[in-house]
XYZ file of C-alpha atoms in Angstrom:
701
model
C -28.811 -22.660 -1.174
C -29.302 -20.013 -3.797
C -26.223 -18.199 -5.212
C -27.541 -15.434 -4.814
C -27.986 -15.377 -1.079
C -24.725 -16.615 -0.934
C -23.189 -13.678 -2.665
C -25.399 -11.487 0.131
C -23.832 -13.045 2.427
C -20.330 -12.205 1.618
C -18.447 -9.448 2.725
C -14.506 -9.129 2.241
C -13.452 -6.667 4.177
C -9.379 -5.014 4.843
C -8.269 -3.094 8.564
C -6.517 -0.270 7.780
C -4.889 2.663 9.760
C -1.710 4.464 11.144
C 1.062 2.663 13.084
C 0.268 1.558 16.290
C -3.720 2.162 15.743
C -4.994 -0.713 17.528
C -6.339 -2.505 13.949
C -4.584 -5.752 15.299
C -6.341 -5.797 18.374
C -9.303 -5.300 16.941
C -8.978 -8.273 14.551
C -8.154 -9.943 17.622
C -12.091 -9.087 19.767
C -13.335 -9.873 15.971
C -12.104 -12.955 16.098
C -13.083 -13.420 20.251
C -16.783 -12.571 19.438
C -17.685 -14.879 16.122
C -16.304 -17.295 18.655
C -13.168 -18.610 15.773
C -10.963 -17.611 19.187
C -11.808 -18.772 23.003
C -9.415 -16.969 23.982
C -7.730 -12.865 23.439
C -4.002 -12.188 24.022
C -3.122 -8.916 22.863
C -0.140 -7.532 20.656
C 2.718 -7.317 23.457
C 1.768 -9.926 25.565
C 2.507 -10.753 28.208
C 1.877 -14.279 28.089
C 4.248 -14.470 25.328
C 1.233 -16.146 22.991
C 0.908 -13.201 20.726
C -1.809 -12.017 18.685
C -3.155 -14.318 16.107
C -3.209 -12.490 13.397
C 0.788 -11.584 14.043
C 2.047 -15.174 12.865
C 5.517 -14.119 12.469
C 7.528 -14.217 15.431
C 9.152 -10.471 14.707
C 5.962 -9.160 14.070
C 5.282 -10.599 18.027
C 8.712 -9.614 19.398
C 8.299 -5.524 17.649
C 4.336 -5.426 18.516
C 4.240 -4.562 15.236
C 2.304 -6.234 11.539
C 4.469 -7.061 9.298
C 3.277 -8.740 6.718
C -1.267 -9.250 6.169
C -2.821 -12.063 7.442
C -5.900 -12.989 6.244
C -9.136 -14.871 7.780
C -12.197 -15.856 7.476
C -15.587 -15.374 10.435
C -19.284 -15.763 10.559
C -21.362 -13.488 12.026
C -24.867 -14.348 12.301
C -25.193 -15.759 9.028
C -22.956 -13.653 6.576
C -19.058 -15.193 5.529
C -16.296 -11.849 6.647
C -13.190 -12.888 4.703
C -10.878 -9.540 6.881
C -7.238 -8.942 6.438
C -5.071 -6.961 8.876
C -2.944 -5.062 7.302
C 0.110 -3.887 8.724
C -0.009 1.042 9.446
C 4.552 1.006 8.891
C 4.431 2.641 5.903
C 7.362 0.632 4.961
C 5.112 -2.131 4.212
C 2.759 0.243 2.353
C 2.953 -2.936 -0.636
C 0.443 -5.303 1.838
C -1.451 -2.071 2.008
C -1.877 -1.775 -1.349
C -2.298 -5.488 -2.535
C -5.256 -5.868 0.136
C -7.271 -3.221 -1.086
C -6.746 -4.552 -4.813
C -8.938 -6.837 -3.618
C -11.886 -5.650 -0.794
C -14.860 -4.178 -1.719
C -14.933 -2.634 1.709
C -12.448 -1.546 4.778
C -12.401 -0.418 7.716
C -11.109 3.274 9.071
C -9.553 2.367 12.350
C -8.162 5.624 14.297
C -7.208 6.177 17.444
C -9.313 8.380 19.789
C -6.606 10.617 20.881
C -4.187 10.983 17.877
C -7.381 11.207 15.267
C -6.040 11.134 12.119
C -1.679 10.586 12.049
C 0.286 10.813 8.341
C -0.367 6.997 7.923
C -3.823 7.579 8.594
C -3.936 10.207 5.560
C -1.820 7.474 3.333
C -4.287 4.443 3.945
C -7.529 6.355 2.832
C -4.981 7.903 -0.480
C -4.861 3.920 -1.116
C -8.767 3.242 -0.754
C -9.759 5.878 -2.653
C -6.899 4.862 -5.495
C -9.103 1.664 -5.489
C -13.007 3.141 -4.530
C -13.879 1.156 -1.558
C -16.430 2.088 0.141
C -15.694 2.520 4.733
C -16.366 2.859 7.123
C -14.067 4.411 10.522
C -13.663 3.062 13.080
C -13.025 5.816 16.378
C -10.686 3.148 19.122
C -8.776 3.572 22.184
C -11.770 5.068 23.768
C -10.827 4.220 27.027
C -7.145 6.871 26.835
C -6.427 9.806 28.363
C -7.372 12.807 26.113
C -9.887 11.004 23.505
C -12.403 13.137 22.177
C -14.464 10.683 19.700
C -15.429 13.842 18.847
C -12.878 15.811 18.025
C -11.211 12.802 15.546
C -14.957 12.872 14.407
C -13.951 17.268 13.008
C -10.272 15.394 12.188
C -12.479 12.733 9.308
C -13.630 15.783 7.535
C -11.044 18.400 7.608
C -8.056 16.398 6.984
C -9.558 13.050 4.971
C -11.942 15.386 3.447
C -14.295 12.614 4.753
C -18.261 13.367 4.476
C -17.916 12.250 8.403
C -21.307 11.259 10.271
C -21.507 9.722 13.104
C -23.572 6.739 14.668
C -23.309 6.596 17.758
C -21.669 8.659 21.026
C -19.565 7.649 23.060
C -20.904 6.739 26.790
C -17.940 8.369 28.872
C -14.536 8.806 27.762
C -11.514 7.712 29.553
C -11.593 5.581 32.156
C -15.271 6.005 32.389
C -15.708 4.642 28.637
C -18.405 2.317 29.268
C -20.483 2.056 25.573
C -22.496 3.730 23.128
C -25.991 5.569 22.129
C -26.806 4.062 19.091
C -28.055 7.241 17.160
C -30.364 4.488 15.110
C -32.191 2.473 17.628
C -31.726 5.911 20.407
C -30.871 3.384 23.202
C -27.733 2.775 24.559
C -24.699 0.014 24.908
C -22.783 -0.732 27.753
C -20.282 -3.633 27.094
C -19.991 -5.613 30.691
C -18.093 -9.050 31.387
C -14.925 -9.368 31.317
C -14.139 -9.589 27.818
C -17.059 -7.219 27.387
C -19.644 -10.040 25.833
C -22.243 -9.880 28.095
C -23.854 -6.380 26.127
C -26.775 -4.617 27.748
C -29.129 -3.036 25.860
C -31.413 -0.162 27.569
C -32.418 3.778 28.049
C -30.252 6.639 27.227
C -28.167 8.034 30.543
C -30.309 11.974 30.806
C -27.467 13.598 30.191
C -26.615 12.438 26.900
C -30.169 13.009 26.036
C -29.468 16.109 24.125
C -26.602 15.649 22.598
C -27.919 12.112 21.123
C -30.718 14.194 19.772
C -28.416 16.938 18.329
C -26.228 14.352 16.688
C -29.400 11.611 15.188
C -30.577 15.100 13.952
C -27.478 15.548 12.281
C -27.478 12.115 11.103
C -30.845 12.175 9.483
C -29.786 15.302 7.723
C -26.825 13.649 6.218
C -28.577 9.759 5.169
C -31.482 12.243 3.939
C -29.254 12.590 1.073
C -29.446 9.162 0.009
C -32.890 8.956 -0.111
C -35.895 10.165 -1.029
C -38.091 8.772 0.734
C -36.407 9.743 3.972
C -35.429 12.990 3.375
C -38.919 13.784 2.135
C -40.229 12.209 6.330
C -37.517 13.967 7.679
C -38.689 17.729 6.250
C -42.427 16.791 7.487
C -40.764 15.364 10.367
C -42.912 12.012 9.975
C -41.437 8.679 11.719
C -38.195 7.452 10.317
C -38.173 3.949 10.340
C -34.470 1.694 11.188
C -34.832 0.201 7.871
C -35.326 2.908 5.651
C -31.974 5.095 8.094
C -29.849 1.656 6.792
C -31.144 1.906 3.583
C -30.012 5.654 3.214
C -26.334 4.907 4.874
C -25.985 2.114 3.170
C -26.232 3.850 -0.513
C -24.321 6.925 1.367
C -21.765 4.507 2.260
C -21.227 1.890 -1.299
C -21.420 5.326 -3.046
C -18.071 6.658 -1.454
C -19.851 9.774 -0.770
C -20.323 8.926 3.331
C -18.439 7.109 6.472
C -20.094 5.942 8.855
C -18.742 6.683 12.208
C -18.007 3.598 15.029
C -16.543 3.739 18.368
C -15.150 1.859 20.744
C -12.255 0.521 23.302
C -11.138 -2.929 21.445
C -8.422 -3.039 23.780
C -11.094 -3.087 26.555
C -13.618 -4.965 24.301
C -16.479 -2.055 23.895
C -18.363 -1.617 20.872
C -16.592 -3.838 17.896
C -19.996 -6.141 18.197
C -22.042 -2.843 17.255
C -18.986 -2.613 14.634
C -19.476 -6.304 13.367
C -23.360 -5.162 12.448
C -22.550 -2.327 11.386
C -19.644 -3.699 8.744
C -23.248 -6.387 7.587
C -24.761 -3.415 7.055
C -23.412 -1.349 4.964
C -20.843 -2.271 3.525
C -20.875 -3.826 0.416
C -21.067 -8.011 -1.091
C -19.093 -8.923 -3.972
C -21.676 -8.505 -6.651
C -22.045 -4.525 -5.779
C -18.600 -3.918 -7.078
C -17.228 -2.809 -10.243
C -13.943 -4.862 -11.206
C -13.137 -4.988 -14.382
C -10.372 -6.945 -16.336
C -9.343 -6.870 -19.796
C -9.591 -9.292 -22.741
C -6.469 -10.178 -24.072
C -7.714 -11.684 -27.087
C -9.573 -8.974 -28.308
C -6.955 -5.885 -28.613
C -6.836 -5.817 -24.125
C -10.642 -4.414 -24.641
C -12.249 -3.811 -20.961
C -14.018 -6.287 -19.874
C -16.353 -6.091 -16.605
C -16.647 -9.125 -14.444
C -19.641 -10.243 -12.628
C -20.043 -12.248 -10.071
C -21.967 -14.561 -10.986
C -20.436 -18.578 -10.294
C -22.183 -19.966 -13.471
C -19.447 -17.352 -15.864
C -15.719 -18.502 -17.041
C -14.037 -18.594 -14.116
C -11.555 -15.392 -13.575
C -9.373 -14.754 -10.325
C -6.017 -13.296 -9.655
C -3.191 -14.337 -7.109
C -2.745 -10.579 -5.064
C -0.542 -11.605 -2.462
C 2.679 -14.795 -2.677
C 4.121 -16.415 1.402
C 6.104 -19.207 2.091
C 3.967 -20.934 3.873
C 4.994 -25.112 6.179
C 4.255 -26.564 3.055
C 5.132 -23.893 0.315
C 4.030 -21.375 -1.658
C 0.587 -20.728 -0.511
C -0.693 -18.198 -2.989
C -3.627 -15.751 -1.824
C -7.116 -15.854 -4.517
C -9.452 -14.065 -4.877
C -11.635 -15.339 -7.185
C -14.025 -12.262 -9.442
C -16.254 -14.602 -11.121
C -17.047 -18.728 -11.915
C -16.130 -21.096 -9.601
C -12.512 -23.037 -8.238
C -12.643 -26.334 -7.645
C -9.851 -28.459 -6.043
C -8.212 -30.439 -8.794
C -9.746 -28.923 -11.712
C -6.883 -26.965 -14.568
C -6.669 -23.555 -14.369
C -4.866 -21.330 -16.918
C -1.670 -18.207 -15.275
C -2.974 -16.000 -18.688
C 0.731 -13.910 -17.936
C 2.500 -17.469 -18.819
C 0.329 -19.278 -20.702
C 0.874 -22.039 -18.032
C -1.623 -24.904 -17.226
C -2.446 -26.435 -13.732
C -4.069 -28.338 -11.555
C -5.483 -27.159 -7.988
C -4.081 -29.394 -6.606
C -5.535 -28.072 -2.268
C -7.842 -25.174 -1.831
C -7.797 -23.390 2.094
C -8.718 -20.848 3.818
C -7.054 -19.071 5.759
C -6.674 -18.221 9.377
C -3.749 -16.699 10.212
C -1.665 -19.305 9.896
C -3.833 -22.075 10.181
C -5.677 -23.128 7.410
C -9.229 -25.420 6.316
C -9.772 -27.252 3.201
C -12.799 -26.814 1.202
C -13.129 -28.236 -2.343
C -14.445 -25.201 -3.525
C -14.054 -20.979 -4.017
C -17.109 -19.697 -4.910
C -17.914 -16.277 -7.238
C -16.107 -12.961 -4.188
C -14.923 -15.535 -2.611
C -10.599 -15.480 -0.999
C -9.018 -18.886 -0.268
C -5.196 -20.211 -0.824
C -3.828 -22.678 -2.751
C -0.949 -24.964 -2.487
C 1.808 -25.423 -4.583
C 1.434 -23.502 -7.575
C 4.272 -21.287 -9.565
C 3.066 -17.217 -10.269
C 4.438 -14.390 -9.412
C 1.303 -11.965 -7.323
C -0.249 -9.915 -9.326
C -1.383 -12.672 -12.109
C -4.529 -13.593 -13.323
C -5.969 -16.909 -13.545
C -8.930 -18.709 -15.417
C -10.225 -22.138 -17.168
C -9.491 -20.879 -20.547
C -12.875 -20.331 -21.099
C -11.809 -17.104 -20.976
C -7.829 -15.096 -21.639
C -8.431 -12.056 -19.442
C -6.062 -10.256 -17.202
C -6.905 -8.330 -14.319
C -5.726 -4.833 -13.741
C -1.874 -4.690 -12.022
C -2.290 -2.862 -8.466
C 0.481 -0.236 -7.927
C 3.908 -0.789 -6.974
C 5.629 2.685 -5.428
C 9.230 3.170 -5.973
C 12.186 1.657 -3.727
C 14.129 4.696 -1.577
C 17.053 3.634 -0.006
C 19.621 0.949 -0.867
C 22.234 -1.356 1.059
C 24.920 -3.848 0.108
C 24.612 -6.852 1.364
C 26.743 -10.335 1.309
C 27.046 -13.824 2.706
C 29.319 -13.722 6.228
C 30.596 -17.600 5.643
C 31.157 -18.297 1.869
C 28.867 -21.936 2.889
C 25.711 -19.848 3.318
C 25.820 -18.520 -0.844
C 23.271 -20.913 -1.336
C 21.009 -20.035 1.357
C 21.678 -16.194 0.620
C 20.672 -16.816 -3.199
C 17.046 -19.108 -1.883
C 16.026 -16.427 0.731
C 16.324 -13.169 -1.952
C 14.627 -14.746 -4.422
C 11.722 -15.808 -1.608
C 11.897 -12.223 -0.959
C 11.293 -11.117 -3.612
C 8.524 -12.692 -5.023
C 6.357 -11.901 -2.643
C 7.134 -8.962 -2.059
C 6.947 -6.682 -5.332
C 9.204 -3.511 -3.089
C 11.904 -5.722 -2.526
C 14.559 -5.269 -5.409
C 17.654 -7.632 -5.454
C 20.570 -6.442 -8.379
C 24.423 -6.274 -8.787
C 26.564 -3.686 -8.335
C 28.855 -4.265 -12.417
C 30.817 -1.956 -10.968
C 31.582 -2.889 -7.002
C 30.313 -7.042 -8.100
C 27.488 -6.039 -4.699
C 24.609 -7.440 -4.089
C 22.295 -4.188 -3.532
C 18.602 -4.729 -2.149
C 16.427 -2.023 -1.636
C 12.965 -1.189 -0.607
C 10.397 1.251 1.312
C 12.323 2.396 4.579
C 15.693 1.344 7.142
C 12.816 -0.949 9.157
C 11.908 -2.589 5.774
C 15.315 -3.786 4.719
C 15.981 -4.372 8.257
C 12.785 -7.170 8.610
C 14.706 -8.719 5.141
C 18.156 -8.771 7.043
C 16.820 -9.934 10.472
C 14.327 -12.708 8.055
C 16.939 -14.320 6.452
C 18.982 -15.004 9.413
C 16.030 -16.665 11.335
C 14.283 -17.960 7.868
C 17.590 -19.867 6.770
C 20.155 -20.220 9.199
C 22.214 -17.010 7.007
C 24.180 -14.220 8.744
C 25.038 -11.747 6.267
C 27.375 -8.584 6.268
C 25.295 -4.982 5.348
C 26.630 -1.455 4.195
C 25.623 1.380 5.233
C 22.534 2.455 3.785
C 23.020 4.180 0.635
C 19.548 6.908 -0.469
C 18.332 6.186 -3.776
C 19.401 9.349 -5.485
C 17.852 10.137 -9.012
C 19.342 12.519 -11.865
C 17.061 15.284 -14.474
C 17.781 17.645 -16.952
C 17.421 21.692 -16.213
C 17.288 22.402 -19.615
C 16.103 22.042 -23.414
C 19.277 20.707 -25.116
C 19.738 19.261 -28.924
C 21.750 16.125 -30.406
C 23.455 16.444 -33.805
C 25.355 12.545 -33.231
C 27.000 10.374 -36.420
C 27.833 6.773 -34.993
C 30.553 5.476 -37.470
C 32.936 2.422 -37.132
C 34.973 0.850 -40.364
C 36.800 -1.997 -39.231
C 37.650 -5.372 -41.776
C 34.211 -5.979 -43.353
C 31.084 -4.550 -43.084
C 31.029 -1.275 -40.829
C 28.925 0.122 -38.322
C 26.690 4.077 -39.942
C 23.893 5.382 -38.454
C 23.337 9.766 -37.657
C 20.355 11.099 -35.279
C 19.460 14.345 -34.398
C 16.783 15.803 -32.182
C 16.799 17.137 -28.875
C 15.769 16.111 -24.819
C 13.269 18.438 -22.354
C 12.604 17.646 -18.917
C 9.196 16.492 -18.105
C 7.440 17.985 -14.765
C 7.702 16.282 -12.230
C 3.739 16.272 -11.025
C 3.452 14.008 -14.317
C 5.083 11.144 -12.827
C 6.799 9.960 -16.404
C 10.001 8.992 -16.278
C 10.768 8.618 -19.593
C 8.730 9.811 -23.292
C 10.011 8.838 -26.699
C 8.484 10.987 -29.194
C 9.505 9.705 -33.271
C 9.449 13.167 -35.698
C 11.571 11.495 -37.917
C 9.531 12.258 -41.912
C 10.501 10.949 -45.139
C 11.606 7.778 -44.349
C 15.453 9.719 -43.284
C 15.848 6.641 -40.585
C 14.092 3.631 -41.578
C 10.756 2.387 -39.881
C 12.770 -0.336 -38.704
C 14.855 0.773 -37.029
C 13.618 3.339 -34.379
C 12.753 1.055 -31.628
C 16.634 0.956 -31.672
C 16.569 4.233 -31.096
C 14.560 4.815 -28.530
C 15.930 1.459 -26.861
C 19.031 3.132 -26.849
C 17.604 6.174 -25.706
C 15.984 4.313 -22.901
C 18.856 2.123 -21.756
C 21.442 5.612 -21.331
C 18.748 6.656 -18.728
C 19.860 4.263 -16.588
C 22.843 5.484 -15.128
C 23.820 9.471 -15.408
C 26.717 10.907 -15.795
C 26.264 12.843 -12.483
C 26.425 11.318 -10.082
C 25.697 7.129 -11.538
C 22.374 7.156 -10.690
C 18.997 7.340 -12.730
C 18.158 9.583 -14.678
C 14.197 10.805 -14.721
C 11.561 12.555 -16.245
C 12.504 13.137 -19.482
C 11.102 13.940 -23.316
C 13.367 13.103 -26.306
C 12.350 14.629 -29.856
C 14.290 12.070 -32.965
C 13.970 14.947 -35.285
C 16.697 13.552 -38.358
C 18.828 11.090 -39.330
C 20.492 9.293 -41.812
C 21.795 5.793 -42.244
C 23.066 3.400 -45.274
C 22.338 0.207 -47.155
C 24.833 -1.757 -46.565
C 26.097 0.014 -42.917
C 23.370 0.394 -41.043
C 21.907 -1.462 -38.345
C 19.814 -2.185 -35.272
C 23.087 -2.449 -33.369
C 24.313 0.764 -34.937
C 21.928 3.211 -33.864
C 21.296 1.911 -30.906
C 24.346 2.881 -30.038
C 24.257 6.464 -31.744
C 20.910 6.840 -29.533
C 22.834 6.146 -26.293
C 26.216 8.425 -27.243
C 23.549 11.046 -28.710
C 21.585 10.777 -25.363
C 25.397 11.454 -23.241
C 26.519 14.339 -25.667
C 23.092 16.252 -24.903
C 22.264 15.333 -21.259
C 25.609 17.597 -20.448
C 24.082 20.571 -22.239
C 20.899 20.041 -20.395
C 22.192 21.046 -17.034
C 22.102 17.697 -15.669
C 20.491 17.709 -11.291
C 21.332 15.510 -8.833
C 17.366 14.383 -7.307
C 16.446 13.234 -3.307
C 13.987 11.411 -1.873
C 12.353 14.079 0.514
C 9.860 12.660 3.606
C 7.018 13.238 5.044
C 7.957 13.057 9.105
C 6.015 13.223 11.177
C 6.762 14.261 15.191
C 4.781 13.599 17.814
C 6.145 14.867 21.827
C 5.343 16.515 25.071
C 4.978 19.834 24.382
C 7.976 20.727 26.565
C 10.948 19.643 23.787
C 8.957 21.699 20.735
C 11.655 24.593 20.621
C 14.551 20.719 20.410
C 12.050 18.927 17.946
C 12.167 21.938 15.434
C 15.976 22.312 15.853
C 16.716 18.862 14.970
C 14.815 18.946 11.638
C 16.216 22.619 10.539
C 20.107 21.090 11.291
C 18.419 18.206 8.973
C 17.576 20.269 6.156
C 13.675 20.128 7.378
C 10.909 22.206 5.949
C 8.509 22.154 8.835
C 5.204 22.176 7.328
C 3.097 23.043 10.353
C 2.542 22.250 14.321
C -0.069 21.451 16.085
C -0.524 20.945 19.601
C -3.289 18.898 21.651
C -2.865 17.680 25.297
C 0.419 18.474 26.591
C 1.710 17.205 22.984
C 2.820 18.695 20.315
C 2.708 17.613 16.152
C 5.408 18.297 13.908
C 4.340 17.815 10.747
C 7.790 18.490 7.815
C 9.613 17.180 4.667
C 13.237 16.360 5.166
C 16.252 14.645 2.991
C 15.994 10.290 3.360
C 19.846 11.325 3.473
C 19.305 13.379 6.816
C 17.145 10.768 8.419
C 19.793 8.187 9.313
C 20.128 8.013 12.613
C 17.201 10.393 14.012
C 15.515 8.029 16.952
C 18.360 8.269 18.979
C 18.586 12.010 18.503
C 15.205 11.702 19.053
C 15.292 10.159 22.333
C 17.877 12.203 24.076
C 16.168 15.075 23.082
C 13.452 14.257 24.189
C 13.842 12.184 27.517
C 12.764 9.009 25.256
C 8.826 10.360 25.299
C 9.266 11.216 21.057
C 7.712 9.285 17.915
C 8.037 9.805 14.427
C 6.803 7.691 11.587
C 8.015 9.022 7.978
C 6.498 7.877 4.486
C 8.515 8.579 0.928
C 6.844 12.185 -0.836
C 8.218 13.085 -3.431
C 11.675 14.223 -5.348
C 13.221 17.206 -4.852
C 16.923 18.742 -6.264
C 19.766 18.406 -4.438
C 21.212 21.897 -2.628
C 24.559 22.685 -5.123
C 26.563 22.307 -2.606
C 25.826 19.117 -1.728
C 25.136 17.724 -5.502
C 28.654 19.209 -6.145
C 29.780 16.700 -3.205
C 28.341 13.963 -4.386
C 29.660 14.206 -8.336
C 33.191 14.068 -6.832
C 32.559 11.321 -4.527
C 31.307 9.701 -8.257
C 34.018 11.094 -10.069
C 36.761 9.251 -7.586
C 35.204 6.087 -7.532
C 34.310 5.852 -11.364
C 38.953 6.739 -11.474
C 39.287 4.201 -8.256
C 37.772 2.039 -11.161
C 39.446 2.544 -13.995
C 42.865 1.573 -12.352
């Protein structure tokens, strides 16, 4: 079997969308139609089995995806690796790491709700990693579903060049199938599981509409293929092959988003979507992947999906399976064989590949070799998420993925003393598998603090501790991750002198600090402007370290200080009494001195909140958001529902779900995600500062 053929027939795709758009249901249907499973189970299945891809008990209970799950299917002669990712924003890192290693994606949209807040986030993540995608408008069997409106939203809200490749045959209860605008044929899905596809002529009442949308599609496709453009302008016959070629070119260049549709739950449209995955999404060799050469000053190297090249693979996800740690790897070039040695370039550790498996949710199949472009899992490999593996012939590192900042913290402790061992084991495991789950010990209160992306994120880990480690825990009140910053420039001129028996300590630093605009997304910048050897070169890093360490905890409300630029302009030293430690202490004191004069300000995380409720509750919803210091960004009404978007401080969002339910007779829903940090109102800042000073006074007694 020629290598070229293998690569041409490989697709690595992700399925991502807003929570509850039907991603897991869609994956379940794909598994059924590709023969991977022989019975369909639903996400909130009454049979108690649950969807195949939601393998965690917690996922099945809550009816949501928490961890991304991988599977491998064959459609025709194409080998497709699929990762089903969570839609809930608290598990956003799962989407990040999946997109980091995937070549293409399916963006699933709800036929009724259309483009929602999390669809926008997922789309932004796809753009960050340049992932070509198809759109699938799901749930067309739902009341109020409208594929044309959702396609329009793709254009307006996400700025996609969205082009319908199909139009629906019937909507809501009457949804039966689709008209394919390339073949100009109708496809109706029948049978208990939609496995019988009846191809036929376009219904008379849709002929005109189909012709109009075909023209639109051809016009869009003609931008990506000169031969097609010529034929289109001449009004000549255009072959299906030519249209496929043009659509594929537009999709791969990210300038076109083909739109498909159906209802995964009612088993309609999924097989045609699979055809589109093989026709339009890229194989691994068509994606531009780069690594850094650690032996050549981190110079950028182009990776080639070739089995004969030296091995480069990335560990993108860790999971504790039944048989120990499972490490998901994407092989970018070369091959990985069972029993061969590979090197972790992050820590230079050499290890033997013990066991290679292909994942199918929580089931697995052993394989002897993984080829370039494949996604596999390994057992017994000690590494962290984001480590690169080579075969020793090259020393490369893959660029890392984007890890968002934590916005919420919780004090946590084991209920029983006997659970301390399992408690620390659990924290260690979770920290290793999820880069957004952070753990630290508060030196002053002597408490263990966990931080994460939201209440649900931390709730899930507390629940997992109980279930997987038999460790009951006590949690404190959720704590918002505030930040501190400065409002103006301030100078410092500090001399550190200490004379005790023997050698003393002497250091002097002079300079200024100033705020960095938040849009630059830089927390700390250091400029060394010292000339004439006023401070010897070897002491400059100690100064930088001192300034940076002092920013770890502000004196206003006791939270990290961000967006600060430090200029070191001048100083003095002593031949005998100066040392790295003296300059570090001097810099820390200088920062404290300047910080007091630089108008310290407290910042709080603002969340982008999207609330959906029946129209009659619009007044209550907006009133509640205003009470919580929310800034309404927009309202939209469709099909008797109102969708309100607002920026609301996280500190005001605790307990919101209960309030919303009682104000909307249980019919209101909301999603929220981190938006940005913003200054806290003066009265609240004073309250926070007072609380912090009281706490310090108590601790110092």
